[in-house]
Short mmCIF file of C-alpha atoms and ligand atoms in Angstrom, two decimals:
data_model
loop_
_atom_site.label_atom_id
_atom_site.label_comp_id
_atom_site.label_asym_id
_atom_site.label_seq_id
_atom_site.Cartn_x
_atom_site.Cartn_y
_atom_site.Cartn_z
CA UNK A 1 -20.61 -49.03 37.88
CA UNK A 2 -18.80 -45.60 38.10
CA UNK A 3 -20.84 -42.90 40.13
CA UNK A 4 -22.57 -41.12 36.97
CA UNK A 5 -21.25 -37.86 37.64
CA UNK A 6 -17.60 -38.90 37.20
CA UNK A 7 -19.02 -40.33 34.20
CA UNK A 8 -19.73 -37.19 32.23
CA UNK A 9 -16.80 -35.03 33.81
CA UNK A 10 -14.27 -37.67 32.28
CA UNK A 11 -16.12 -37.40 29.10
CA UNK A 12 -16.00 -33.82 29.26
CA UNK A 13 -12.85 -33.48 30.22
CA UNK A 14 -11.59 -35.82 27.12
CA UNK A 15 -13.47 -33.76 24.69
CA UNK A 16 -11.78 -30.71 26.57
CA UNK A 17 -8.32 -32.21 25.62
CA UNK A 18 -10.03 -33.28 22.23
CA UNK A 19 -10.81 -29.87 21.21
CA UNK A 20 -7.67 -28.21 21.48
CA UNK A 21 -5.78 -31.09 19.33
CA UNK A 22 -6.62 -34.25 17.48
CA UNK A 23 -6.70 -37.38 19.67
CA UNK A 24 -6.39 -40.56 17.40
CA UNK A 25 -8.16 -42.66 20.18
CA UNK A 26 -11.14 -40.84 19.92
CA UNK A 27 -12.29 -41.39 16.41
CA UNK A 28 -13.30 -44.37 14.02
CA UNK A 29 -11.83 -42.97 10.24
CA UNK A 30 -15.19 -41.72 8.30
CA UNK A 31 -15.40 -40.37 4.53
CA UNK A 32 -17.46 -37.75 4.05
CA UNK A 33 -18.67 -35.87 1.17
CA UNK A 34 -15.49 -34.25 -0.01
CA UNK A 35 -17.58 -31.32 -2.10
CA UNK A 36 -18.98 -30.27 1.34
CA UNK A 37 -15.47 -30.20 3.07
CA UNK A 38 -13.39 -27.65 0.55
CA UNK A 39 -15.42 -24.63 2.84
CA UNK A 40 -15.11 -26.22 6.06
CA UNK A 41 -11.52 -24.77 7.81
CA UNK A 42 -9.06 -27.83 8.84
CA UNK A 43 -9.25 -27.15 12.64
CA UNK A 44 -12.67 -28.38 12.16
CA UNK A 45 -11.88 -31.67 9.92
CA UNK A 46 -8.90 -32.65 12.20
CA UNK A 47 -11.30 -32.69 15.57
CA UNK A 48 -13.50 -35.57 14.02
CA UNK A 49 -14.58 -37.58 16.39
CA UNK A 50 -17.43 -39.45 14.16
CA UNK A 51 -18.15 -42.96 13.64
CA UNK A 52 -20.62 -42.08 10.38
CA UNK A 53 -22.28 -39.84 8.90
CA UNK A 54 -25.92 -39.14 9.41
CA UNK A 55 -25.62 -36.14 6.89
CA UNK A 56 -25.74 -38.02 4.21
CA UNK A 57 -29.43 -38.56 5.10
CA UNK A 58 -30.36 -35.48 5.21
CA UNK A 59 -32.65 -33.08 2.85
CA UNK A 60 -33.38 -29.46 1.90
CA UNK A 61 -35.28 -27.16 3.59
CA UNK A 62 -35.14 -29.40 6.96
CA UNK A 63 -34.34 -28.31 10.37
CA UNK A 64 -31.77 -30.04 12.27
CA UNK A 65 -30.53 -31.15 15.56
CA UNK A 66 -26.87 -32.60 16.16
CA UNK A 67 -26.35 -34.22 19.45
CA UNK A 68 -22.87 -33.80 20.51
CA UNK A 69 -21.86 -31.74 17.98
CA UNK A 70 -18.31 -31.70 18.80
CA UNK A 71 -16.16 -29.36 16.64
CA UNK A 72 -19.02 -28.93 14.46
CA UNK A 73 -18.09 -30.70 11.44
CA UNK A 74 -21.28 -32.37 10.31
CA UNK A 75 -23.42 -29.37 11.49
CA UNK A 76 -21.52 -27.43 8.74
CA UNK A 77 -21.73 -30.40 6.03
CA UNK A 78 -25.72 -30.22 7.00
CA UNK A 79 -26.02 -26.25 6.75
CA UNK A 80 -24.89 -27.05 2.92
CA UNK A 81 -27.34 -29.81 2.53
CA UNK A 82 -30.20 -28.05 3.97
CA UNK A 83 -29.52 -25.26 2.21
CA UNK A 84 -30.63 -21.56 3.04
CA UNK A 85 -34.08 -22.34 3.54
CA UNK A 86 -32.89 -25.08 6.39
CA UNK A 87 -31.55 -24.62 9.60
CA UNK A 88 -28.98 -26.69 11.82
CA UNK A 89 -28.71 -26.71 15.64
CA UNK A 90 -25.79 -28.56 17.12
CA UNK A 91 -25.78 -29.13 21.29
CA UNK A 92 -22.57 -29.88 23.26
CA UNK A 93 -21.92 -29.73 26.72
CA UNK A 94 -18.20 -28.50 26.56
CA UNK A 95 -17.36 -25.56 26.29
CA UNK A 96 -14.10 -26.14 24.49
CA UNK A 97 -15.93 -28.06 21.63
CA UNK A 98 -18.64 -24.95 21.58
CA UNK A 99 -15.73 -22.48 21.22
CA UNK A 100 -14.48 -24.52 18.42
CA UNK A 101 -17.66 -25.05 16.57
CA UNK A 102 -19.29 -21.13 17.40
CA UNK A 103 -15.35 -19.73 15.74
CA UNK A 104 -15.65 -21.30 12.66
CA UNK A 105 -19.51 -21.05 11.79
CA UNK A 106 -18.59 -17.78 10.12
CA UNK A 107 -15.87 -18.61 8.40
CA UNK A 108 -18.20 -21.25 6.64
CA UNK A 109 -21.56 -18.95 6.60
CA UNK A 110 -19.46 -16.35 4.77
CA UNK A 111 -18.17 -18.71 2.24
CA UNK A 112 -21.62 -20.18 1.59
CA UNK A 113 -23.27 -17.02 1.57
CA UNK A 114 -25.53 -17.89 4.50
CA UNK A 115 -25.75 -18.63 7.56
CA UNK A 116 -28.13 -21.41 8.95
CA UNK A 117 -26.04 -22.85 12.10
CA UNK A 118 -25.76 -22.19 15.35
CA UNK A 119 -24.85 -23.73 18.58
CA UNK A 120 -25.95 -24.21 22.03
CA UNK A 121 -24.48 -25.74 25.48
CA UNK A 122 -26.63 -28.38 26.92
CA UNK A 123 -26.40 -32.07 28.11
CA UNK A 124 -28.41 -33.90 25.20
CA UNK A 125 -30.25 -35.76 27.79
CA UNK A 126 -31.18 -32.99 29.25
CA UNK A 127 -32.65 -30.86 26.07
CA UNK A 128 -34.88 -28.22 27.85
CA UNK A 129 -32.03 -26.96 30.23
CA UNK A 130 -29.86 -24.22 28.21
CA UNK A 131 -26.88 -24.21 30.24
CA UNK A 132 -25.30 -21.09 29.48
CA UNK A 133 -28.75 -19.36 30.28
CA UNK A 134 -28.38 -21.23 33.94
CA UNK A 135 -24.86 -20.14 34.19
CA UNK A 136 -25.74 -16.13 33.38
CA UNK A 137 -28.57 -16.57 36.18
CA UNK A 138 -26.52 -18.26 38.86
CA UNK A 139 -23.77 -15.42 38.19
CA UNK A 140 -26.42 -13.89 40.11
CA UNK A 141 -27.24 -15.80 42.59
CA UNK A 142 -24.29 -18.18 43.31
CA UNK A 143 -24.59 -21.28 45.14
CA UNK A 144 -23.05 -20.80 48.98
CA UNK A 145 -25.23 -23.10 50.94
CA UNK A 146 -27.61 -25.68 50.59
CA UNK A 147 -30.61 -23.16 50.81
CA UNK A 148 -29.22 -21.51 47.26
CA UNK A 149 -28.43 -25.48 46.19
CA UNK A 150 -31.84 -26.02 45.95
CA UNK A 151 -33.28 -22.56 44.62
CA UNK A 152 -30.64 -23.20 41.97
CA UNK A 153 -32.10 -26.31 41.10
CA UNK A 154 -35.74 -24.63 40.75
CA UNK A 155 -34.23 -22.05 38.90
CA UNK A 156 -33.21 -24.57 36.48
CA UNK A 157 -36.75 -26.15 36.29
CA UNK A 158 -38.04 -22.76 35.90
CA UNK A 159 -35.78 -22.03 32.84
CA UNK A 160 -36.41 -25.78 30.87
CA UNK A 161 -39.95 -24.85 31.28
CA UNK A 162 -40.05 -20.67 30.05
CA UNK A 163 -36.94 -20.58 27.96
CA UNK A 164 -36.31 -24.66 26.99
CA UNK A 165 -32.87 -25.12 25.26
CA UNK A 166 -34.64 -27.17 22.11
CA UNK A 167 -38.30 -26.67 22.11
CA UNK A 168 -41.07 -29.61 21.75
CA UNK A 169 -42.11 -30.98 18.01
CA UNK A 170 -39.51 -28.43 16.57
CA UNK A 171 -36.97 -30.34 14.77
CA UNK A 172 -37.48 -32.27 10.84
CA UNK A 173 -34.22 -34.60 12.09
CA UNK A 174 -32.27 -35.63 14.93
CA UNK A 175 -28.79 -36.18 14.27
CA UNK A 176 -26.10 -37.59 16.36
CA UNK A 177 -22.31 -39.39 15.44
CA UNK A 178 -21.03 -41.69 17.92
CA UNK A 179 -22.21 -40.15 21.17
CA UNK A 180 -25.48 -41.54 22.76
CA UNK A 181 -22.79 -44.07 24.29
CA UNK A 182 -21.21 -41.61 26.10
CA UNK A 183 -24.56 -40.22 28.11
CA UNK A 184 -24.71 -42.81 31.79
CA UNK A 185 -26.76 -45.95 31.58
CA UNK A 186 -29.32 -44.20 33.85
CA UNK A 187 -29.53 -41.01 31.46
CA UNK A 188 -30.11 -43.40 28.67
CA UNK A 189 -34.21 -43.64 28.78
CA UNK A 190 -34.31 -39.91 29.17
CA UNK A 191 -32.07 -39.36 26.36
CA UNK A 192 -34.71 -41.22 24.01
CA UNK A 193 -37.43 -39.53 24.92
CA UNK A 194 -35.79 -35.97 24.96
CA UNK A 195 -35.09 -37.01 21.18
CA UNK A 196 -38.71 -37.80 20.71
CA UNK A 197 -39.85 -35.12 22.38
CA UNK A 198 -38.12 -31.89 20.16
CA UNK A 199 -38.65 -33.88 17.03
CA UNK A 200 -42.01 -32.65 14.93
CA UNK A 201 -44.92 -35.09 14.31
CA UNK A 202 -43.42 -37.16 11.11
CA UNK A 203 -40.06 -36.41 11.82
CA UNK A 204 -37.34 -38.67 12.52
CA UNK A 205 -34.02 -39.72 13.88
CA UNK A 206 -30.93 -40.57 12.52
CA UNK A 207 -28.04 -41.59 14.44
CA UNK A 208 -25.00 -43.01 14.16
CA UNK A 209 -22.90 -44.88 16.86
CA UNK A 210 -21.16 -47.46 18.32
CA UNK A 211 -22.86 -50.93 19.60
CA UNK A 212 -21.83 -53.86 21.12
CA UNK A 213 -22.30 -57.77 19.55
CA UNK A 214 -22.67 -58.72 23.61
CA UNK A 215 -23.52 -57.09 26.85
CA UNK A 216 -20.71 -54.64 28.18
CA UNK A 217 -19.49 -56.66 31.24
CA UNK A 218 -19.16 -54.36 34.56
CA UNK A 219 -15.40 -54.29 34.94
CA UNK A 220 -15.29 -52.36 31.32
CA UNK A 221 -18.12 -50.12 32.38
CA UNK A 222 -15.51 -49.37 35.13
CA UNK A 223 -12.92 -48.02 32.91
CA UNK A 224 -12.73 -44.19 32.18
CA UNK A 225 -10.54 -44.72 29.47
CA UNK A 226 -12.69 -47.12 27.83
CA UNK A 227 -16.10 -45.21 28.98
CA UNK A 228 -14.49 -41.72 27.04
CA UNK A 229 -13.23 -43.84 23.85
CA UNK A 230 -17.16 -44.70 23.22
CA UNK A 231 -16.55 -48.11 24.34
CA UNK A 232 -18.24 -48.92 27.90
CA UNK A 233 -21.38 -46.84 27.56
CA UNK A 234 -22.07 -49.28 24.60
CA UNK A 235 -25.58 -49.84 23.71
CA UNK A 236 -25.98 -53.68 22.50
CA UNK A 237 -27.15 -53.90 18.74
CA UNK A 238 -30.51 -54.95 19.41
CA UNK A 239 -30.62 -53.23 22.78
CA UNK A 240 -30.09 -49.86 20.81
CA UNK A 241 -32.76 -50.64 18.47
CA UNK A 242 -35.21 -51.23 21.55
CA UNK A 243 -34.26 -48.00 22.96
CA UNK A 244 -36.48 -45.93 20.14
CA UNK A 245 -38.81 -48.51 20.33
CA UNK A 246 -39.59 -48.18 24.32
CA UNK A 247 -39.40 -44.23 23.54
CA UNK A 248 -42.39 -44.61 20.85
CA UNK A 249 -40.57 -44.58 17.74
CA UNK A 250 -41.99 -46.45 14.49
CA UNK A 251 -40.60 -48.06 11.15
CA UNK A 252 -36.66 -48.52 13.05
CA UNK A 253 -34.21 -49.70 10.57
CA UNK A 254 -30.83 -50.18 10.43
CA UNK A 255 -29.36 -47.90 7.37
CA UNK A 256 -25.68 -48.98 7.59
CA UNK A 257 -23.80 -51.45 9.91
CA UNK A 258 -20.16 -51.63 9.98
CA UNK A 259 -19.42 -55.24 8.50
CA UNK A 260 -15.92 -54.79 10.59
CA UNK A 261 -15.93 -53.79 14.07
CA UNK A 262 -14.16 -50.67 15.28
CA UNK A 263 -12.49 -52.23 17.97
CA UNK A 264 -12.79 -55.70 19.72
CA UNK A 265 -11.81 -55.77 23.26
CA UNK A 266 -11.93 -58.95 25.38
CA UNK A 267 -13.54 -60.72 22.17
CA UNK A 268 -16.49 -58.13 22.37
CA UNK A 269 -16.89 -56.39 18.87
CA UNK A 270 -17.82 -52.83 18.61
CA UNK A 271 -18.84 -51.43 15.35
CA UNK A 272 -20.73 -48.67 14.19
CA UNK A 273 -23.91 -48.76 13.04
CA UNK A 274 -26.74 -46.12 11.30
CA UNK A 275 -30.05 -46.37 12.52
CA UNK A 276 -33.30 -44.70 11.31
CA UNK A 277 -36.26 -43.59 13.56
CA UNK A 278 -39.98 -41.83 13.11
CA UNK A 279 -41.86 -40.10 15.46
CA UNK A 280 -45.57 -39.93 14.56
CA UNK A 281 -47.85 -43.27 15.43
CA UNK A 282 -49.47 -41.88 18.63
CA UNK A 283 -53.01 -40.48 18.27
CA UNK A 284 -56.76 -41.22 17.41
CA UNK A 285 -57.96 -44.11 15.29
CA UNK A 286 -60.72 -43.73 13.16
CA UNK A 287 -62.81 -46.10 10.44
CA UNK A 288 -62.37 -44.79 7.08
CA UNK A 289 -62.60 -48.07 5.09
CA UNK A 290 -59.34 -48.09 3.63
CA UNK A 291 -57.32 -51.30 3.33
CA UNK A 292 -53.90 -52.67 3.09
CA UNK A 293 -52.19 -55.51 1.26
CA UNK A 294 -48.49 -56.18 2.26
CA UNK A 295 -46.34 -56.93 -0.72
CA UNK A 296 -44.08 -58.99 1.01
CA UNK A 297 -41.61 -60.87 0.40
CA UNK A 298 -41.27 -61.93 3.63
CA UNK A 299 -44.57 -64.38 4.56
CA UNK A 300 -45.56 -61.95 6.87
CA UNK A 301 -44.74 -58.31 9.04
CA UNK A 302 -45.59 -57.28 12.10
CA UNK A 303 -45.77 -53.51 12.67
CA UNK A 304 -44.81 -51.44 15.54
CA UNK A 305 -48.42 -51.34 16.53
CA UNK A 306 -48.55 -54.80 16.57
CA UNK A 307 -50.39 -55.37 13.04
CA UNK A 308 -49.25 -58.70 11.67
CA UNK A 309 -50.26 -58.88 8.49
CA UNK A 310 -49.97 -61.91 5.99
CA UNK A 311 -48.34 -61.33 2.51
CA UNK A 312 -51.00 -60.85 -0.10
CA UNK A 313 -54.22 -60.37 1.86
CA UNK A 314 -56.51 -57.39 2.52
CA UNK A 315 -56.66 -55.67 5.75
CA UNK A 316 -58.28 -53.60 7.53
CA UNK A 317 -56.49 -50.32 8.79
CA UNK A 318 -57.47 -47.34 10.94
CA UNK A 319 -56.69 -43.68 9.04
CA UNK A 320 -53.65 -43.33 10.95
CA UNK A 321 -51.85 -46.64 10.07
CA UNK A 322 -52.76 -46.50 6.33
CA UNK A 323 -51.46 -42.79 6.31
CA UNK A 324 -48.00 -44.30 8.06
CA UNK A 325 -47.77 -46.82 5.15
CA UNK A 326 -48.08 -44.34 2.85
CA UNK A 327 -44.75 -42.63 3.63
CA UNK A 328 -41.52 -43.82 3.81
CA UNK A 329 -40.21 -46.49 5.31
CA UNK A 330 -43.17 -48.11 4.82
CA UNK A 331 -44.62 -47.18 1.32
CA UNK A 332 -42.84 -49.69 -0.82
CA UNK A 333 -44.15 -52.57 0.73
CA UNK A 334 -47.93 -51.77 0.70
CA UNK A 335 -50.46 -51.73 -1.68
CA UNK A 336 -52.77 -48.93 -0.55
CA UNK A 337 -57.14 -49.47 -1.27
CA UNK A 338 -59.41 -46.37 -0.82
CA UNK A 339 -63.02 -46.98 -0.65
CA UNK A 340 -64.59 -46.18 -3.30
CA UNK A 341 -67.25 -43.86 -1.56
CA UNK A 342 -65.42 -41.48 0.70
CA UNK A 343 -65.49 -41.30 3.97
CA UNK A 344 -64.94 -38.04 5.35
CA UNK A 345 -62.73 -37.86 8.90
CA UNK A 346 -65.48 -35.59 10.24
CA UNK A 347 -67.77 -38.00 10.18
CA UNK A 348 -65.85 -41.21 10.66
CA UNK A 349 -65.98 -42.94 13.35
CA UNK A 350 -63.31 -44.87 16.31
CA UNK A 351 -61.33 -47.81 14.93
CA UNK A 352 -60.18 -50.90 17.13
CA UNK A 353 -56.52 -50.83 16.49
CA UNK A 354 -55.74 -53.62 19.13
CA UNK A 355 -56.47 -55.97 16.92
CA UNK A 356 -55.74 -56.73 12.91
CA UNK A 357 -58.60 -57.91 10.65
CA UNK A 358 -59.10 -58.85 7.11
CA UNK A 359 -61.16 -56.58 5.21
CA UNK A 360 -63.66 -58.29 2.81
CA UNK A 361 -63.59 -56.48 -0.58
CA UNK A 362 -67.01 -55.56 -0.43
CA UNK A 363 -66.18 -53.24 2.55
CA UNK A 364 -64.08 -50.95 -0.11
CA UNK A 365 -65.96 -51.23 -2.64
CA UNK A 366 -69.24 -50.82 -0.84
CA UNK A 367 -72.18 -53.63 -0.53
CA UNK A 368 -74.63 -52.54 -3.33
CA UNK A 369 -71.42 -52.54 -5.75
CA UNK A 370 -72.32 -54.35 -9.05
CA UNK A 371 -70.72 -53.16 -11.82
CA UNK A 372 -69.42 -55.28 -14.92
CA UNK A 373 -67.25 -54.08 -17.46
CA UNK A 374 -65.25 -55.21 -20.17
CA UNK A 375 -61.75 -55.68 -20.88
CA UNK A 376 -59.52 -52.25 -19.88
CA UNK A 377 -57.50 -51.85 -23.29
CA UNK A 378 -54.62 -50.25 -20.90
CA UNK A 379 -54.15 -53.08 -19.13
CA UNK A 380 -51.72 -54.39 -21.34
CA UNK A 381 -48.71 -53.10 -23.43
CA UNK A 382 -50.53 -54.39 -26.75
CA UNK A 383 -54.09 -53.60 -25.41
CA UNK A 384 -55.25 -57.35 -26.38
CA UNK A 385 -54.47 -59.06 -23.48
CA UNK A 386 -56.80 -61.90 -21.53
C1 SAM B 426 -17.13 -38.61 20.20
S1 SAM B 426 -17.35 -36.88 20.17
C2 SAM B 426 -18.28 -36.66 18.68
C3 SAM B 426 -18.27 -35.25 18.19
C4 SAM B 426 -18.95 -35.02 16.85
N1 SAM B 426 -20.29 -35.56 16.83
C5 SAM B 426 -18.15 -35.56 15.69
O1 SAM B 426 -18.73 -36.24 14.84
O2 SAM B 426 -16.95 -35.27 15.61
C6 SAM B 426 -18.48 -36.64 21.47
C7 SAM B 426 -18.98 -35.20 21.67
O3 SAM B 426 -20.16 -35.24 22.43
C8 SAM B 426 -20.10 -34.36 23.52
N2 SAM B 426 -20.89 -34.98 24.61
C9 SAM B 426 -20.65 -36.14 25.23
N3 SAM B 426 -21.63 -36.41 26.12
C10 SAM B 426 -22.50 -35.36 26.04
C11 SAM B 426 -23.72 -35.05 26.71
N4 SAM B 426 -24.22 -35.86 27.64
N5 SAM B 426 -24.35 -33.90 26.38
C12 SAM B 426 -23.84 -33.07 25.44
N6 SAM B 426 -22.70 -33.31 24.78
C13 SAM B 426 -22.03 -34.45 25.07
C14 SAM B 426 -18.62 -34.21 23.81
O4 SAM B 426 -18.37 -32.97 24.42
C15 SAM B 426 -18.01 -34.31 22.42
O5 SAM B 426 -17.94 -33.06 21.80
#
């Protein structure tokens, strides 16, 4: 394995090159939305280094993240998307990408009529450290010895903690295009939970980038070129899906995968793929006698909170998982049962979520129910039915 450091400088360095003119190498062709392009100058549209386009995803009124946000092409297609009640935040750590992006942000703003984007230096797996606020500090106090080395590095504690670059449970959606691979295979962990951490309660991730069909053998991790062309830092596909799951995501999904692969190199396929996901399953369970029937049409699911539930029968779920299935990207596969006598969340009381239980009818309906009735007339289009 390279030493990590030379990692990122060759990455940075690439992007450096990047920035100034188009490299080919870099990018995997992706069609955008052309409407959103006509305002968005051509120094911008050239410097694509994308491999899909989490935009397309997005909705108004949301505030945004891009990690990596290069040139800042799809921070200006969101800015349009979100509209003027949205905002968009794109992070970089190179400076020639920044001065890229930060130029033309204007140009767009004024032909909008708003402005909604900005952008900030930081490593994305390092969220809470704002870089250019460290760099305006050490001008100050350089670094001369190994006494400064280290006040320098509690200065930079100091800052993530007062002034962090992307605050906690801030940000509606995480974006990224075809970078995560590029952050060190020891940076990767802390890269998924720094994207868990600034997202809000219910928000959610959607990134796209480039996976591997097998494990990336050490010799190719070895190669800068291949480590800067978004090749050798290569999650595999189900190793990238178990990334947000190990950071406490919920309801994953793949929303596009590239049916060809990008490149192939030493019969390894890489291709890029979309992925979706939430942030919002931690917290307190408590009884409030709802129930759950999955739909299917698979025989049976299995949740991310390890509820496997059984096509077709009635379960018993805590407040906090039945308020999960009611949103998306769970909603259309669950029938949702309220009790019919409330109960209130004040007075409710803990729920076992270790394990999954049927729920007997009775328990929604309440034991002394025993009502008859006759036929509904709305039950059927004619009103005659049964
Ligand atoms: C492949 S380009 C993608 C750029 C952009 N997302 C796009 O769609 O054109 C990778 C970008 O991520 C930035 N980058 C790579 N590793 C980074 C890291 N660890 N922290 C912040 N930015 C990083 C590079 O500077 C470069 O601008």
């Amino acid at each position: 394995m390279i030493k990590s450091q030379r990692t990122e400088t060759i990455v940075r360095q690439r992007y450096a090159i990047g920035a100034k003119e188009r490299a080919d190498k870099l990018c995997c062709p992706v069609e955008y939305d052309s409407e959103y392009l006509k305002v968005i100058p051509p120094e911008v549209i050239e410097r694509d280094y994308g491999c899909g386009d989490p935009s397309r995803y997005l909705r108004e009124a949301e505030t945004v993240l891009d990690l990596g946000s290069g040139s800042g092409k799809v921070c200006l297609i969101a800015a349009q998307i979100v509209g003027p009640k949205g905002r968009v935040i794109g992070v970089d750590m190179t400076d020639e990408m920044l001065e890229v992006a930060r130029r033309n942000a204007p140009i767009v703003a004024q032909r909008i009529g708003y402005a909604n984007v900005e952008f900030r230096k930081g490593r994305i797996q390092d969220l809470a450290l704002d870089l250019e606020l460290l760099e305006q500090r050490l001008r100050a106090q350089p670094i001369a010895n190994a006494a400064s080395f280290l006040a320098a590095d509690e200065l930079a504690e100091e800052l993530r903690f007062k002034h962090p670059l992307v605050a906690s449970d801030s940000i509606d959606v995480v974006i990224s295009n075809c970078v995560l691979n590029l952050v060190e295979a020891k940076s990767k962990g802390l890269l998924f939970e720094e994207i868990f951490r600034v997202l809000k309660k219910g928000g959610r991730a959607v990134i796209c980038d480039i996976v591997s069909d097998e494990e990336v053998p050490e010799e190719m991790q070895n190669d800068p070129e291949l480590w800067s062309g978004c090749i050798s830092g290569a999650l595999t596909e189900d190793g990238f899906l178990g990334a947000f799951e190990n950071a406490g995501f919920y309801g994953i999904q793949i929303l596009k995968r590239a049916i060809q692969p990008w490149r192939t190199v030493q019969g390894i396929e890489f291709r890029s793929v979309t992925t979706q996901a939430f942030k919002g399953k931690q917290g307190e369970c408590f009884e409030r006698n709802q129930a759950v029937i999955y739909r299917g049409p698979f025989r049976e699911v299995l949740d991310d909170d390890n509820h496997r539930m059984e096509r077709g029968k009635r379960y018993a779920v805590c407040d906090k998982t039945y308020n999960l299935y009611k949103k998306a990207p769970y909603r259309e596969f669950f029938e949702l049962i309220e009790p019919i006598v409330d109960a209130p969340l004040a007075e409710a009381k803990p729920f076992d979520c270790s394990r999954t239980a049927l729920r007997h009818p009775k328990e929604t309906k309440g034991q002394n129910y025993d009502v008859s009735t006759k036929g509904n007339n709305q039950c059927c289009d004619g009103g005659n039915c049964c």
